[in-house]
XYZ file of C-alpha atoms in Angstrom:
392
model
C -49.455 21.779 21.669
C -46.608 20.895 24.013
C -43.056 20.898 22.682
C -40.240 19.116 24.471
C -36.515 18.574 24.045
C -35.485 15.062 23.057
C -31.787 14.513 22.370
C -32.441 11.322 20.416
C -34.215 13.377 17.738
C -30.804 14.802 16.821
C -29.271 11.380 16.130
C -28.061 10.950 12.542
C -30.152 7.860 11.812
C -33.324 9.574 13.067
C -32.694 12.644 10.920
C -31.997 10.511 7.850
C -35.228 8.545 8.291
C -37.292 11.690 8.802
C -35.778 13.286 5.700
C -36.422 10.162 3.654
C -40.101 9.856 4.629
C -40.911 13.547 4.992
C -41.528 15.385 8.253
C -45.288 15.510 7.714
C -45.520 11.742 7.201
C -43.850 10.458 10.362
C -44.296 10.769 14.116
C -42.584 8.865 16.886
C -44.721 6.962 19.352
C -44.661 4.555 22.275
C -41.778 3.986 24.644
C -39.431 6.648 23.272
C -42.005 9.406 23.726
C -43.277 8.044 27.040
C -39.793 7.701 28.518
C -38.760 11.142 27.269
C -41.754 12.684 29.048
C -40.854 10.730 32.194
C -37.191 11.713 32.063
C -36.146 8.078 31.633
C -33.406 6.908 29.250
C -34.728 5.956 25.819
C -33.835 2.401 24.823
C -35.428 2.108 21.384
C -37.383 4.294 18.998
C -40.574 3.365 17.136
C -42.431 5.488 14.634
C -45.815 5.682 12.914
C -46.431 6.965 9.418
C -49.244 7.864 7.069
C -47.356 6.145 4.230
C -48.211 2.576 3.278
C -45.403 -0.013 3.596
C -44.458 -0.154 -0.094
C -44.001 3.633 -0.117
C -41.942 3.467 3.093
C -39.669 0.835 1.534
C -39.339 2.826 -1.701
C -38.489 6.106 0.035
C -36.007 4.522 2.410
C -34.341 2.725 -0.475
C -34.088 5.924 -2.500
C -32.318 7.549 0.459
C -29.846 4.667 0.730
C -31.419 3.334 3.925
C -31.848 -0.406 4.385
C -35.528 -1.369 4.712
C -36.399 -4.720 6.295
C -40.035 -5.934 5.998
C -40.089 -7.295 9.554
C -43.873 -7.183 9.895
C -45.032 -5.870 6.563
C -48.268 -7.879 6.728
C -49.181 -5.718 9.719
C -47.732 -2.545 8.235
C -44.294 -2.585 9.873
C -40.982 -1.904 8.134
C -37.681 -1.614 9.996
C -35.266 1.075 8.839
C -31.603 0.306 9.528
C -28.895 2.969 9.441
C -25.337 2.027 10.464
C -26.581 -0.734 12.759
C -29.276 1.378 14.385
C -32.890 0.472 13.699
C -36.306 2.104 13.926
C -39.576 0.219 13.462
C -41.937 2.236 11.262
C -45.584 1.181 11.189
C -48.330 2.525 8.941
C -51.294 4.050 10.786
C -53.828 1.275 11.216
C -56.944 0.039 12.929
C -57.916 -3.494 13.881
C -60.697 -5.144 11.901
C -60.443 -8.616 13.495
C -58.690 -9.973 16.591
C -58.438 -13.416 18.181
C -56.573 -12.613 21.378
C -53.157 -13.118 19.796
C -53.168 -11.712 16.262
C -55.043 -8.923 14.555
C -56.197 -8.242 11.017
C -55.532 -4.574 10.317
C -56.650 -1.958 7.838
C -54.620 1.151 7.084
C -55.975 4.562 8.011
C -54.870 8.174 7.742
C -56.190 9.052 11.200
C -53.687 9.418 14.028
C -56.513 9.120 16.549
C -57.745 5.835 15.062
C -54.204 4.517 15.268
C -53.971 5.633 18.888
C -57.250 3.928 19.830
C -55.916 0.468 18.871
C -52.932 0.707 21.232
C -52.850 -0.750 24.728
C -52.319 2.025 27.290
C -52.876 5.759 27.146
C -49.226 6.391 28.071
C -48.183 4.535 24.912
C -50.470 6.534 22.614
C -48.633 9.860 22.728
C -46.917 10.956 19.490
C -44.046 13.346 18.800
C -42.904 14.837 15.512
C -39.330 15.518 14.442
C -39.453 19.001 15.961
C -40.408 17.687 19.409
C -44.052 18.729 19.211
C -46.247 16.344 21.172
C -49.634 15.107 19.941
C -51.909 13.596 22.555
C -55.145 12.371 20.932
C -56.304 10.338 23.954
C -55.123 12.521 26.846
C -52.287 10.179 27.727
C -49.838 12.813 28.972
C -51.607 13.126 32.326
C -51.204 9.380 32.826
C -47.543 9.556 31.808
C -46.878 12.294 34.355
C -48.775 10.403 37.067
C -47.162 7.107 35.996
C -50.664 5.685 35.838
C -51.097 2.592 33.660
C -54.559 2.836 32.127
C -56.071 0.891 29.253
C -57.355 2.821 26.258
C -61.146 2.746 26.157
C -62.768 -0.457 27.409
C -60.127 -2.468 29.266
C -61.803 -5.829 28.671
C -61.961 -5.192 24.920
C -58.283 -4.257 24.817
C -57.422 -7.537 26.562
C -59.631 -9.574 24.244
C -57.704 -8.078 21.317
C -54.427 -9.346 22.773
C -54.272 -11.353 26.007
C -50.606 -10.428 26.455
C -51.866 -7.036 27.611
C -52.701 -8.646 30.954
C -49.011 -9.266 31.614
C -48.043 -5.931 30.075
C -50.427 -4.193 32.486
C -48.568 -5.680 35.449
C -45.166 -5.182 33.836
C -45.769 -1.475 33.239
C -47.013 -1.079 36.810
C -43.876 -2.831 38.052
C -41.413 -0.819 35.986
C -43.167 2.539 35.628
C -45.824 2.675 38.323
C -45.269 4.533 41.574
C -47.585 2.737 43.994
C -49.395 -0.543 43.340
C -52.030 0.414 45.909
C -53.102 3.016 43.345
C -53.204 0.573 40.439
C -56.025 1.326 38.005
C -59.081 -0.493 39.396
C -60.850 -0.915 36.058
C -57.758 -2.358 34.434
C -57.072 -4.723 37.330
C -60.674 -5.949 37.348
C -60.583 -6.596 33.596
C -57.315 -8.531 33.896
C -58.776 -10.721 36.626
C -61.975 -11.426 34.690
C -60.103 -12.267 31.483
C -57.274 -14.181 33.162
C -58.136 -17.458 31.404
C -57.081 -15.874 28.092
C -53.462 -16.238 29.178
C -53.768 -19.898 28.240
C -53.849 -18.862 24.572
C -50.437 -17.183 24.639
C -47.203 -18.752 23.459
C -44.584 -19.705 26.040
C -42.113 -17.297 24.427
C -44.389 -14.270 24.871
C -45.199 -15.235 28.461
C -41.520 -15.767 29.299
C -40.533 -12.397 27.850
C -43.070 -10.506 29.956
C -42.362 -12.442 33.158
C -38.651 -11.742 32.869
C -39.363 -8.043 32.372
C -41.689 -8.035 35.388
C -39.067 -9.722 37.566
C -36.476 -7.222 36.362
C -38.233 -4.461 38.321
C -36.424 -3.474 41.541
C -39.483 -3.862 43.771
C -41.847 -6.696 42.948
C -43.242 -8.031 46.247
C -46.247 -5.687 46.401
C -47.046 -6.269 42.731
C -46.643 -10.040 43.142
C -49.367 -9.915 45.798
C -51.678 -8.158 43.346
C -50.824 -10.603 40.558
C -51.526 -13.528 42.877
C -54.914 -12.083 43.826
C -55.761 -11.548 40.159
C -54.982 -15.205 39.416
C -52.001 -14.577 37.121
C -49.635 -17.174 38.547
C -52.345 -19.797 38.799
C -53.274 -19.240 35.147
C -49.603 -19.656 34.180
C -49.300 -22.777 36.356
C -46.582 -21.190 38.483
C -46.656 -21.538 42.250
C -44.973 -18.339 43.403
C -44.411 -18.123 47.161
C -45.096 -14.519 48.140
C -43.082 -14.808 51.363
C -40.017 -15.666 49.292
C -40.589 -12.638 47.054
C -40.525 -10.417 50.127
C -37.441 -12.161 51.531
C -35.711 -11.805 48.184
C -36.208 -8.032 48.172
C -34.854 -7.769 51.710
C -31.775 -9.813 50.827
C -31.060 -7.755 47.718
C -31.543 -4.530 49.619
C -29.085 -5.693 52.283
C -26.462 -6.555 49.672
C -27.169 -3.594 47.379
C -27.451 -5.757 44.281
C -30.218 -7.460 42.307
C -30.247 -11.046 41.079
C -30.973 -11.957 37.471
C -34.713 -11.917 36.662
C -34.807 -15.605 35.679
C -33.089 -16.491 38.955
C -35.447 -14.272 40.945
C -38.488 -15.907 39.380
C -37.083 -19.393 39.903
C -36.135 -18.684 43.523
C -39.672 -17.532 44.317
C -41.176 -20.858 43.245
C -42.098 -23.586 45.677
C -39.328 -26.098 45.003
C -35.878 -24.845 44.032
C -34.801 -28.395 43.163
C -37.034 -28.458 40.063
C -34.828 -26.324 37.835
C -35.195 -28.665 34.863
C -39.005 -28.596 35.012
C -39.002 -24.802 35.345
C -36.562 -24.398 32.449
C -38.634 -26.660 30.233
C -41.871 -24.912 31.173
C -40.529 -21.509 30.123
C -38.273 -22.911 27.373
C -35.174 -21.212 28.698
C -31.906 -21.327 26.773
C -29.473 -24.166 27.431
C -27.053 -21.685 28.995
C -29.676 -20.357 31.413
C -30.895 -23.889 32.128
C -27.378 -24.966 33.124
C -26.869 -21.880 35.276
C -30.157 -22.404 37.148
C -29.281 -26.029 37.762
C -25.921 -25.006 39.244
C -27.591 -22.279 41.298
C -30.112 -24.711 42.765
C -27.220 -27.034 43.677
C -25.554 -24.171 45.553
C -28.807 -23.516 47.457
C -29.078 -27.206 48.298
C -25.531 -27.203 49.724
C -26.788 -24.998 52.593
C -23.636 -25.251 54.774
C -21.917 -21.946 54.036
C -20.038 -20.963 57.183
C -16.583 -19.888 56.024
C -14.817 -18.126 53.176
C -13.445 -21.517 52.194
C -17.013 -22.826 51.776
C -17.712 -20.065 49.259
C -14.551 -20.780 47.302
C -15.318 -24.520 47.200
C -18.809 -23.830 45.846
C -17.409 -21.462 43.236
C -14.902 -24.081 42.105
C -17.597 -26.748 41.876
C -20.504 -24.784 40.396
C -19.042 -21.609 38.915
C -18.833 -18.001 40.053
C -22.098 -16.863 38.478
C -24.219 -19.545 40.134
C -22.699 -18.787 43.544
C -23.175 -15.029 43.131
C -26.832 -15.484 42.206
C -27.497 -17.948 45.008
C -25.849 -15.586 47.478
C -28.058 -12.698 46.433
C -31.221 -14.731 46.847
C -30.122 -16.435 50.059
C -28.932 -13.249 51.737
C -25.337 -14.181 52.495
C -23.285 -11.634 54.382
C -21.438 -8.990 52.390
C -18.081 -10.630 52.988
C -19.217 -13.852 51.355
C -20.790 -11.958 48.502
C -17.604 -9.977 47.877
C -15.665 -13.236 47.583
C -18.234 -14.546 45.113
C -17.815 -11.388 43.041
C -14.053 -10.907 43.189
C -12.340 -14.272 43.665
C -11.066 -15.791 40.430
C -11.650 -19.524 40.240
C -8.220 -21.191 39.778
C -7.276 -24.153 37.592
C -5.898 -27.342 39.141
C -2.083 -26.976 38.803
C -1.390 -30.609 37.866
C -2.457 -32.550 34.789
C -2.364 -36.148 33.666
C 1.013 -35.701 31.998
C 2.510 -34.625 35.337
C 1.350 -37.868 36.919
C 2.646 -39.961 34.032
C 5.995 -38.203 34.361
C 6.206 -39.588 37.904
C 6.018 -43.130 36.593
C 2.301 -43.822 36.814
C 1.217 -45.907 33.827
C -1.546 -44.466 31.585
C -4.980 -45.860 32.402
C -7.872 -45.433 34.847
C -5.410 -44.813 37.665
C -4.508 -41.455 36.139
C -8.055 -40.119 36.488
C -8.399 -41.474 40.004
C -5.120 -39.851 41.047
C -6.137 -36.523 39.501
C -9.364 -36.605 41.509
C -7.497 -37.457 44.722
C -5.016 -34.627 44.265
C -7.801 -32.257 43.356
C -9.570 -33.097 46.609
C -6.413 -32.374 48.602
C -5.874 -29.111 46.721
C -9.460 -27.949 47.315
C -9.303 -28.817 51.023
C -6.085 -26.801 51.303
C -8.177 -23.836 50.167
C -6.388 -23.995 46.809
C -3.011 -23.178 48.393
C -1.038 -26.319 47.510
C 1.434 -25.577 44.724
C 2.146 -27.699 41.679
C 5.418 -28.855 43.209
C 3.706 -29.852 46.440
C 1.000 -31.758 44.573
C 3.557 -33.606 42.414
C 5.392 -34.589 45.596
C 2.122 -36.078 46.863
C 1.525 -38.250 43.782
C 0.954 -41.866 44.744
C 3.304 -43.844 42.535
C 2.723 -47.126 44.434
C-alpha cells in the first residue's frame, strides 16, 4: 500500500478527531486525499468511519469535541474543533435513489462505500498515518487527472443528476485536456441530460459558479453545449463570448468573478434581473450585476475621465468586472482597481448656509453642482463649488 505525506494530518483538530474515534475506525476520503495526491492545496477534509452516527456523536462528546448532526439521516456528523470542522460519514450503500436523494444502509465494507461515490478519483481513502487505500483503482485516474465515473456511468447519474454538472466541473478544474474527456462519461451525461430538470436551482447555481471559476472554460463550454447542458438549464451561452472573455482576461492578467463571467457569456447582457431571478442570486450580487450591465451599456469609454465617471456612478467593483469582460486596456483597468471613488465635497447644509431656502431647490442645486464637479474630473474643491452656488 502507498504511503504519502500529508501536512494536514498533523493539524490538532484532525489528531483529536482520530484519537476520539480510534485510528482503525476512521479514514479520510474525497477531495482532501485527491488534492494531496495531485499536489493541490487542501481546502476541506471529509472522513468515513465504520462507526454508526450515534457512536460517533458519543465518542466525540466524550473527547470534548462538538458534534453537529448535519446529515445524520444519511450517516453524516460534523465534528467541530476550535472553529475547524470535518464531516464524518458512516460507511454506507444506497438502497434507493430518485435522482436527487438516496436511502442508505450502513455497511462495514470500505469497498461498498467506495462503489456508491461518483468518480474514481473521489473514492481513494487515507488513514491517519498517510497510508492510501484504493479499492477501485482510482489513483491512476488521480495521477492522470482523468474524471471517470465509478462503474456504470448512466447508473451513477440516475442516482444523482447533479453528477452531470460535477462531471464537467471536475474536468474544468482538475482535467488537463477536454479533448481527452472520458467518452463513456460524456455519452452518459448527454443521454441523461433531461434529468437536470429535477435539480433545485440552488444546486445548479453552485455547480455552474464552480465551473465558471475555472481559469480556462471555452473548450469545456463547447463540450457542454454539444452535450445539451445549457439548453437543459435554459441558458443561452454564446460560445464566441466565452472565447473572447478568456482572451480579455489573459490580456489583463486577471479573472472576472464567476457569476459575472457566466452572465457576460449569455445572449443579452441587459437582462440581469431575469438572470438573477433564474439562478436566485443574492440581492448583493443582483445589484452588482445590474450595475455591471449598465457599465457595458455605456460603451463610450475613451478616456481616463470616462472610467472615473463610470466608477462614481456605478461603483468600483462593477467597473472592474465590466473592464475585465470587455477587454479594456491595462491603463483603464489600473484606474478601475486603484482609484478611490471620492465623495461630493458639498452638502445640503452648505447650500442653505449660502441663503438658499430649504426645499426642492436644495436637491436640484446639489445635482447641478455634482454635475459640474464630475465634469471637472472631480477636481473642483469645496470652496470652488460653494462659490458656484446659485443663490438667485
